[in-house]
C-alpha cells in the first residue's frame, strides 16, 4: 500500500465506511468485505506508527457515520491507546436504537474486548 497522509487516510476511511454502511444495509457481503480489506491495510499502517494513528483516529471519531466512529473506536482498543475513549464511543453506539445492526456490532466488539482484554482486528 502506498504511503498515505492524514487527509488521504481520513478520506479513504470515510469512503470505505460509507460503502460498508450501504452494503451492510442491503446484505452485500462481498462489497463489505472488499472495503473492509482496505481498512485493514490502513490499520496495519497505524500499527507501525501509533502516534500518527491517534492523530487520524481523533478525527475519525468525530464523524457522523456510525461505521467510521465504531471502526475508529475499535482501533483505539486494538492499539491499546485511548481505550477509555474507544469504550465510551462503542457504548454510545451500542445503546442507540437508531444504529440498528451497527449498534449490535459495537456491542459485540466491546464484549470481545472485555472478555479477552485485547482486540485483534485481523488474523496475523
PDB file of C-alpha atoms in Angstrom:
ATOM      1  CA  UNK A   1       0.000   0.000   0.000  1.00  0.00           C
ATOM      2  CA  UNK A   2       1.268   3.427  -0.874  1.00  0.00           C
ATOM      3  CA  UNK A   3       2.144   5.869   1.872  1.00  0.00           C
ATOM      4  CA  UNK A   4      -0.892   7.990   2.715  1.00  0.00           C
ATOM      5  CA  UNK A   5      -1.045  11.272   4.568  1.00  0.00           C
ATOM      6  CA  UNK A   6      -3.634  12.083   7.211  1.00  0.00           C
ATOM      7  CA  UNK A   7      -6.099  13.691   4.799  1.00  0.00           C
ATOM      8  CA  UNK A   8      -5.910  10.753   2.378  1.00  0.00           C
ATOM      9  CA  UNK A   9      -6.421   8.218   5.165  1.00  0.00           C
ATOM     10  CA  UNK A  10      -9.428  10.063   6.539  1.00  0.00           C
ATOM     11  CA  UNK A  11     -10.922  10.411   3.064  1.00  0.00           C
ATOM     12  CA  UNK A  12     -10.383   6.719   2.240  1.00  0.00           C
ATOM     13  CA  UNK A  13     -11.792   5.725   5.615  1.00  0.00           C
ATOM     14  CA  UNK A  14     -14.917   7.839   5.108  1.00  0.00           C
ATOM     15  CA  UNK A  15     -15.452   6.449   1.607  1.00  0.00           C
ATOM     16  CA  UNK A  16     -14.908   2.815   2.613  1.00  0.00           C
ATOM     17  CA  UNK A  17     -17.119   3.093   5.680  1.00  0.00           C
ATOM     18  CA  UNK A  18     -19.941   4.693   3.708  1.00  0.00           C
ATOM     19  CA  UNK A  19     -19.729   1.845   1.187  1.00  0.00           C
ATOM     20  CA  UNK A  20     -19.689  -0.653   4.073  1.00  0.00           C
ATOM     21  CA  UNK A  21     -22.709   1.029   5.653  1.00  0.00           C
ATOM     22  CA  UNK A  22     -24.706   0.777   2.432  1.00  0.00           C
ATOM     23  CA  UNK A  23     -23.505  -2.763   1.691  1.00  0.00           C
ATOM     24  CA  UNK A  24     -24.469  -3.945   5.174  1.00  0.00           C
ATOM     25  CA  UNK A  25     -27.921  -2.430   4.836  1.00  0.00           C
ATOM     26  CA  UNK A  26     -28.604  -4.373   1.639  1.00  0.00           C
ATOM     27  CA  UNK A  27     -26.734  -7.546   2.599  1.00  0.00           C
ATOM     28  CA  UNK A  28     -23.913  -7.211   0.060  1.00  0.00           C
ATOM     29  CA  UNK A  29     -21.190  -9.024   1.989  1.00  0.00           C
ATOM     30  CA  UNK A  30     -18.738  -9.111  -0.948  1.00  0.00           C
ATOM     31  CA  UNK A  31     -18.635  -5.334  -1.240  1.00  0.00           C
ATOM     32  CA  UNK A  32     -18.468  -5.022   2.548  1.00  0.00           C
ATOM     33  CA  UNK A  33     -15.516  -7.431   2.719  1.00  0.00           C
ATOM     34  CA  UNK A  34     -13.672  -5.660  -0.117  1.00  0.00           C
ATOM     35  CA  UNK A  35     -13.902  -2.311   1.660  1.00  0.00           C
ATOM     36  CA  UNK A  36     -13.034  -3.939   4.978  1.00  0.00           C
ATOM     37  CA  UNK A  37      -9.786  -5.182   3.447  1.00  0.00           C
ATOM     38  CA  UNK A  38      -8.879  -1.579   2.591  1.00  0.00           C
ATOM     39  CA  UNK A  39      -9.419  -0.590   6.214  1.00  0.00           C
ATOM     40  CA  UNK A  40      -7.244  -3.459   7.443  1.00  0.00           C
ATOM     41  CA  UNK A  41      -4.403  -2.137   5.278  1.00  0.00           C
ATOM     42  CA  UNK A  42      -4.854   1.286   6.889  1.00  0.00           C
ATOM     43  CA  UNK A  43      -4.920  -0.285  10.347  1.00  0.00           C
ATOM     44  CA  UNK A  44      -1.652  -2.111   9.617  1.00  0.00           C
ATOM     45  CA  UNK A  45      -0.116   1.281   8.816  1.00  0.00           C
ATOM     46  CA  UNK A  46      -1.466   2.535  12.133  1.00  0.00           C
ATOM     47  CA  UNK A  47       0.189  -0.356  13.977  1.00  0.00           C
ATOM     48  CA  UNK A  48       3.554   0.748  12.607  1.00  0.00           C
ATOM     49  CA  UNK A  49       3.058   4.369  13.693  1.00  0.00           C
ATOM     50  CA  UNK A  50       0.701   4.618  16.696  1.00  0.00           C
ATOM     51  CA  UNK A  51       1.244   8.354  17.210  1.00  0.00           C
ATOM     52  CA  UNK A  52       0.204   9.080  13.624  1.00  0.00           C
ATOM     53  CA  UNK A  53      -2.662   6.624  14.070  1.00  0.00           C
ATOM     54  CA  UNK A  54      -4.015   8.573  17.014  1.00  0.00           C
ATOM     55  CA  UNK A  55      -3.882  11.814  15.017  1.00  0.00           C
ATOM     56  CA  UNK A  56      -6.073  10.192  12.368  1.00  0.00           C
ATOM     57  CA  UNK A  57      -8.314   8.359  14.824  1.00  0.00           C
ATOM     58  CA  UNK A  58      -9.100  11.540  16.745  1.00  0.00           C
ATOM     59  CA  UNK A  59     -10.541  12.967  13.511  1.00  0.00           C
ATOM     60  CA  UNK A  60     -12.375   9.770  12.587  1.00  0.00           C
ATOM     61  CA  UNK A  61     -14.098   9.670  15.981  1.00  0.00           C
ATOM     62  CA  UNK A  62     -15.818  12.969  15.081  1.00  0.00           C
ATOM     63  CA  UNK A  63     -17.521  11.519  12.001  1.00  0.00           C
ATOM     64  CA  UNK A  64     -21.293  11.407  11.654  1.00  0.00           C
ATOM     65  CA  UNK A  65     -21.015   7.956  10.053  1.00  0.00           C
ATOM     66  CA  UNK A  66     -21.577   5.246  12.666  1.00  0.00           C
ATOM     67  CA  UNK A  67     -19.273   2.821  10.850  1.00  0.00           C
ATOM     68  CA  UNK A  68     -16.415   5.348  10.808  1.00  0.00           C
ATOM     69  CA  UNK A  69     -16.826   6.031  14.529  1.00  0.00           C
ATOM     70  CA  UNK A  70     -17.129   2.370  15.502  1.00  0.00           C
ATOM     71  CA  UNK A  71     -14.059   1.387  13.442  1.00  0.00           C
ATOM     72  CA  UNK A  72     -12.047   4.248  14.949  1.00  0.00           C
ATOM     73  CA  UNK A  73     -13.132   3.241  18.452  1.00  0.00           C
ATOM     74  CA  UNK A  74     -12.149  -0.362  17.756  1.00  0.00           C
ATOM     75  CA  UNK A  75      -8.744   0.857  16.566  1.00  0.00           C
ATOM     76  CA  UNK A  76      -8.241   2.507  19.962  1.00  0.00           C
ATOM     77  CA  UNK A  77      -8.891  -0.812  21.670  1.00  0.00           C
ATOM     78  CA  UNK A  78      -6.751  -2.829  19.256  1.00  0.00           C
ATOM     79  CA  UNK A  79      -3.839  -0.399  19.582  1.00  0.00           C
ATOM     80  CA  UNK A  80      -4.213  -0.182  23.365  1.00  0.00           C
ATOM     81  CA  UNK A  81      -4.348   3.622  23.194  1.00  0.00           C
ATOM     82  CA  UNK A  82      -7.169   5.845  24.421  1.00  0.00           C
ATOM     83  CA  UNK A  83      -9.089   2.708  25.313  1.00  0.00           C
ATOM     84  CA  UNK A  84     -11.413   4.671  27.589  1.00  0.00           C
ATOM     85  CA  UNK A  85     -12.455   6.796  24.603  1.00  0.00           C
ATOM     86  CA  UNK A  86     -12.879   3.715  22.423  1.00  0.00           C
ATOM     87  CA  UNK A  87     -15.048   2.015  25.012  1.00  0.00           C
ATOM     88  CA  UNK A  88     -17.148   5.137  25.522  1.00  0.00           C
ATOM     89  CA  UNK A  89     -17.829   5.574  21.796  1.00  0.00           C
ATOM     90  CA  UNK A  90     -18.738   1.905  21.369  1.00  0.00           C
ATOM     91  CA  UNK A  91     -21.027   2.072  24.416  1.00  0.00           C
ATOM     92  CA  UNK A  92     -22.856   5.084  22.953  1.00  0.00           C
ATOM     93  CA  UNK A  93     -23.275   3.366  19.603  1.00  0.00           C
ATOM     94  CA  UNK A  94     -24.422   0.106  21.181  1.00  0.00           C
ATOM     95  CA  UNK A  95     -27.084   1.856  23.267  1.00  0.00           C
ATOM     96  CA  UNK A  96     -28.527   3.957  20.454  1.00  0.00           C
ATOM     97  CA  UNK A  97     -31.533   2.149  18.955  1.00  0.00           C
ATOM     98  CA  UNK A  98     -31.154   4.169  15.752  1.00  0.00           C
ATOM     99  CA  UNK A  99     -27.865   2.415  14.937  1.00  0.00           C
ATOM    100  CA  UNK A 100     -29.507  -0.970  14.337  1.00  0.00           C
ATOM    101  CA  UNK A 101     -27.077  -3.722  13.336  1.00  0.00           C
ATOM    102  CA  UNK A 102     -24.169  -1.334  13.798  1.00  0.00           C
ATOM    103  CA  UNK A 103     -25.089  -0.980  17.472  1.00  0.00           C
ATOM    104  CA  UNK A 104     -25.036  -4.760  17.771  1.00  0.00           C
ATOM    105  CA  UNK A 105     -21.599  -4.826  16.132  1.00  0.00           C
ATOM    106  CA  UNK A 106     -20.359  -2.242  18.642  1.00  0.00           C
ATOM    107  CA  UNK A 107     -21.783  -4.314  21.495  1.00  0.00           C
ATOM    108  CA  UNK A 108     -20.014  -7.452  20.250  1.00  0.00           C
ATOM    109  CA  UNK A 109     -16.731  -5.570  19.847  1.00  0.00           C
ATOM    110  CA  UNK A 110     -16.978  -4.439  23.462  1.00  0.00           C
ATOM    111  CA  UNK A 111     -17.848  -7.954  24.596  1.00  0.00           C
ATOM    112  CA  UNK A 112     -14.735  -9.424  22.955  1.00  0.00           C
ATOM    113  CA  UNK A 113     -12.562  -6.608  24.307  1.00  0.00           C
ATOM    114  CA  UNK A 114     -13.827  -7.087  27.843  1.00  0.00           C
ATOM    115  CA  UNK A 115     -13.628 -10.882  27.810  1.00  0.00           C
ATOM    116  CA  UNK A 116     -10.183 -11.165  26.249  1.00  0.00           C
ATOM    117  CA  UNK A 117      -8.625  -7.902  27.386  1.00  0.00           C
ATOM    118  CA  UNK A 118      -7.462  -7.289  23.834  1.00  0.00           C
ATOM    119  CA  UNK A 119      -8.888  -6.853  20.375  1.00  0.00           C
ATOM    120  CA  UNK A 120      -7.409  -8.351  17.231  1.00  0.00           C
ATOM    121  CA  UNK A 121      -8.765  -6.863  14.001  1.00  0.00           C
ATOM    122  CA  UNK A 122      -7.255  -9.353  11.566  1.00  0.00           C
ATOM    123  CA  UNK A 123      -5.607 -12.763  11.516  1.00  0.00           C
ATOM    124  CA  UNK A 124      -1.846 -12.476  11.787  1.00  0.00           C
TER     125      UNK A 124
END
